[in-house]
C-alpha positions as a LaTeX table, in Angstrom:
\begin{tabular}{lrrr}
\hline
Residue & $x$ (\AA) & $y$ (\AA) & $z$ (\AA) \\
\hline
Met1 & 78.05 & $-51.00$ & $-66.11$ \\
Asn2 & 74.94 & $-50.22$ & $-64.37$ \\
Glu3 & 74.99 & $-49.81$ & $-60.63$ \\
Asp4 & 72.12 & $-51.21$ & $-58.65$ \\
Val5 & 69.39 & $-48.84$ & $-57.61$ \\
Val6 & 66.67 & $-48.83$ & $-55.36$ \\
Ile7 & 63.77 & $-46.77$ & $-56.91$ \\
Ile8 & 60.88 & $-45.71$ & $-54.41$ \\
Ala9 & 57.59 & $-44.24$ & $-56.01$ \\
Val10 & 54.91 & $-42.85$ & $-53.81$ \\
Ser11 & 51.52 & $-43.12$ & $-55.75$ \\
Pro12 & 47.86 & $-42.55$ & $-54.68$ \\
Asp13 & 45.61 & $-45.38$ & $-56.32$ \\
Gly14 & 48.46 & $-46.39$ & $-58.60$ \\
Val15 & 49.11 & $-43.03$ & $-60.06$ \\
Glu16 & 52.90 & $-42.21$ & $-59.45$ \\
Gln17 & 53.50 & $-38.72$ & $-57.78$ \\
Ile18 & 57.02 & $-38.95$ & $-56.71$ \\
Arg19 & 59.99 & $-41.09$ & $-57.72$ \\
Ile20 & 63.38 & $-41.01$ & $-56.00$ \\
Thr21 & 66.36 & $-43.26$ & $-56.81$ \\
Phe22 & 69.24 & $-44.34$ & $-54.50$ \\
Ser23 & 72.07 & $-46.58$ & $-55.32$ \\
Lys24 & 71.65 & $-49.76$ & $-53.54$ \\
Gln25 & 74.55 & $-48.89$ & $-51.09$ \\
Ser26 & 73.06 & $-45.42$ & $-50.67$ \\
Phe27 & 69.91 & $-47.04$ & $-49.63$ \\
Arg28 & 71.60 & $-49.29$ & $-47.21$ \\
Asn29 & 73.39 & $-46.22$ & $-45.93$ \\
Leu30 & 70.19 & $-44.34$ & $-45.38$ \\
Gln31 & 69.02 & $-47.41$ & $-43.49$ \\
Gln32 & 71.91 & $-47.15$ & $-41.43$ \\
Val33 & 71.09 & $-43.33$ & $-40.53$ \\
Val34 & 67.68 & $-43.89$ & $-39.70$ \\
Ala35 & 68.64 & $-46.89$ & $-37.53$ \\
Ser36 & 71.08 & $-44.59$ & $-35.82$ \\
Ile37 & 68.39 & $-41.84$ & $-35.35$ \\
Leu38 & 65.85 & $-44.44$ & $-33.77$ \\
Gly39 & 68.51 & $-45.83$ & $-31.46$ \\
Ala40 & 68.52 & $-49.22$ & $-33.41$ \\
Thr41 & 71.28 & $-51.56$ & $-34.11$ \\
Leu42 & 71.06 & $-52.60$ & $-37.71$ \\
Arg43 & 74.39 & $-54.82$ & $-38.79$ \\
Gln44 & 74.93 & $-56.29$ & $-42.12$ \\
Asp45 & 77.01 & $-59.39$ & $-42.40$ \\
Glu46 & 79.26 & $-60.41$ & $-45.26$ \\
Asp47 & 76.77 & $-63.20$ & $-46.11$ \\
Asp48 & 74.30 & $-60.31$ & $-46.64$ \\
Ser49 & 71.97 & $-61.30$ & $-43.71$ \\
Ile50 & 70.78 & $-58.43$ & $-41.59$ \\
Leu51 & 70.46 & $-58.15$ & $-37.84$ \\
Leu52 & 68.03 & $-55.56$ & $-36.06$ \\
Arg53 & 67.68 & $-54.62$ & $-32.64$ \\
Leu54 & 65.10 & $-51.86$ & $-32.01$ \\
Pro55 & 64.67 & $-50.43$ & $-28.42$ \\
Asn56 & 61.67 & $-51.60$ & $-26.76$ \\
Thr57 & 60.67 & $-48.06$ & $-25.88$ \\
Tyr58 & 58.66 & $-48.20$ & $-29.22$ \\
Pro59 & 55.52 & $-50.20$ & $-28.89$ \\
Arg60 & 55.38 & $-53.65$ & $-30.45$ \\
Lys61 & 53.23 & $-52.47$ & $-33.49$ \\
Gln62 & 55.33 & $-49.63$ & $-34.09$ \\
Arg63 & 58.57 & $-51.68$ & $-33.85$ \\
Asn64 & 57.20 & $-54.11$ & $-36.50$ \\
Asn65 & 56.37 & $-51.14$ & $-38.83$ \\
Leu66 & 59.90 & $-49.75$ & $-38.33$ \\
Ala67 & 61.55 & $-52.87$ & $-39.14$ \\
Lys68 & 59.79 & $-53.06$ & $-42.60$ \\
Phe69 & 61.83 & $-49.83$ & $-43.52$ \\
Leu70 & 65.15 & $-50.97$ & $-41.68$ \\
Leu71 & 65.09 & $-54.60$ & $-42.95$ \\
His72 & 63.49 & $-54.17$ & $-46.35$ \\
Pro73 & 64.87 & $-56.22$ & $-49.18$ \\
Glu74 & 65.56 & $-53.26$ & $-51.51$ \\
Arg75 & 63.85 & $-54.40$ & $-54.74$ \\
Glu76 & 60.42 & $-55.48$ & $-53.72$ \\
Gly77 & 57.45 & $-54.70$ & $-51.87$ \\
Thr78 & 55.71 & $-51.73$ & $-50.39$ \\
Leu79 & 55.14 & $-49.70$ & $-47.00$ \\
Asn80 & 51.75 & $-48.95$ & $-46.33$ \\
Asp81 & 50.07 & $-45.67$ & $-44.71$ \\
Asp82 & 50.67 & $-47.24$ & $-41.16$ \\
Glu83 & 54.17 & $-48.32$ & $-41.69$ \\
Val84 & 55.00 & $-44.90$ & $-43.29$ \\
Ser85 & 53.38 & $-42.91$ & $-40.44$ \\
Ser86 & 55.29 & $-45.11$ & $-37.71$ \\
Leu87 & 58.60 & $-44.09$ & $-39.74$ \\
Arg88 & 57.63 & $-40.32$ & $-39.91$ \\
Asp89 & 56.40 & $-40.02$ & $-36.27$ \\
Ala90 & 59.53 & $-42.02$ & $-35.03$ \\
Leu91 & 61.89 & $-39.52$ & $-36.85$ \\
Asn92 & 60.11 & $-36.45$ & $-36.26$ \\
Tyr93 & 59.80 & $-37.35$ & $-32.47$ \\
Lys94 & 63.62 & $-38.09$ & $-32.15$ \\
Leu95 & 64.70 & $-35.09$ & $-34.40$ \\
Thr96 & 62.37 & $-32.70$ & $-32.52$ \\
Asn97 & 62.72 & $-33.89$ & $-28.79$ \\
Glu98 & 66.39 & $-34.71$ & $-28.82$ \\
Pro99 & 68.16 & $-32.08$ & $-30.66$ \\
Lys100 & 71.73 & $-33.32$ & $-29.72$ \\
Ile101 & 71.10 & $-36.46$ & $-31.71$ \\
Val102 & 71.35 & $-34.97$ & $-35.03$ \\
Gln103 & 74.90 & $-33.36$ & $-34.24$ \\
Ser104 & 75.92 & $-36.64$ & $-32.72$ \\
Ile105 & 74.91 & $-38.54$ & $-35.70$ \\
Leu106 & 76.45 & $-36.18$ & $-38.18$ \\
Asn107 & 79.94 & $-36.58$ & $-35.95$ \\
Lys108 & 79.67 & $-40.41$ & $-35.79$ \\
Gln109 & 77.88 & $-41.17$ & $-39.05$ \\
Asn110 & 78.90 & $-38.46$ & $-41.44$ \\
Gln111 & 80.12 & $-41.41$ & $-43.86$ \\
Tyr112 & 76.38 & $-41.92$ & $-44.38$ \\
Tyr113 & 75.42 & $-38.47$ & $-45.03$ \\
Ala114 & 78.61 & $-38.10$ & $-47.25$ \\
Thr115 & 77.33 & $-40.90$ & $-49.61$ \\
Leu116 & 73.67 & $-39.70$ & $-49.23$ \\
Thr117 & 74.33 & $-36.06$ & $-49.57$ \\
Pro118 & 72.10 & $-33.55$ & $-47.72$ \\
Thr119 & 69.87 & $-33.07$ & $-50.67$ \\
Lys120 & 69.27 & $-36.83$ & $-50.72$ \\
Trp121 & 68.34 & $-36.74$ & $-47.10$ \\
Glu122 & 66.32 & $-33.69$ & $-47.52$ \\
Gln123 & 64.33 & $-35.23$ & $-50.28$ \\
Phe124 & 63.77 & $-38.30$ & $-48.17$ \\
Leu125 & 62.39 & $-36.47$ & $-45.45$ \\
Asp126 & 60.08 & $-34.14$ & $-47.79$ \\
Phe127 & 59.06 & $-37.74$ & $-49.41$ \\
Leu128 & 58.35 & $-39.16$ & $-46.06$ \\
Asn129 & 56.18 & $-36.08$ & $-45.15$ \\
Ala130 & 54.46 & $-36.05$ & $-48.43$ \\
Ser131 & 53.60 & $-39.88$ & $-48.17$ \\
Trp132 & 52.20 & $-39.30$ & $-44.74$ \\
Met133 & 50.04 & $-36.13$ & $-45.54$ \\
Asn134 & 48.59 & $-37.59$ & $-48.58$ \\
Lys135 & 48.05 & $-41.06$ & $-47.35$ \\
Leu136 & 50.32 & $-42.42$ & $-49.99$ \\
Asn137 & 51.81 & $-46.02$ & $-50.41$ \\
Trp138 & 55.62 & $-46.37$ & $-50.98$ \\
Ser139 & 56.58 & $-49.11$ & $-53.81$ \\
Phe140 & 60.08 & $-50.34$ & $-53.82$ \\
Leu141 & 60.76 & $-51.10$ & $-57.45$ \\
\hline
\end{tabular}
């Protein structure tokens, strides 16, 4: 029995550089962790519909870019440079300027970290930085 997976490939000009695989549930958990860090409310209902509320402290374009990651249908589409940089910038700002947020998330959202594992989370952050620095696109396969 195969578990549903989300594969994210980062590539310049179609040449694959990095590939990371999450179970479908782990990817949803990752979305929840990112939403918590950003101060967003992300709720998935039983009918699989998703409700997102982002604080209006983010500029509109950045909110739209962040929503593309947080609401992404897991098996298709891409995140382009401006969307990746919005995600990276928002996460880095929150994690750098609000140090208490990391501890509070670990306390309140530890089930997400348990599912993702610290290694997966570090992989994701490395992935995000590599994407941004190399102006790469993410593809959700």
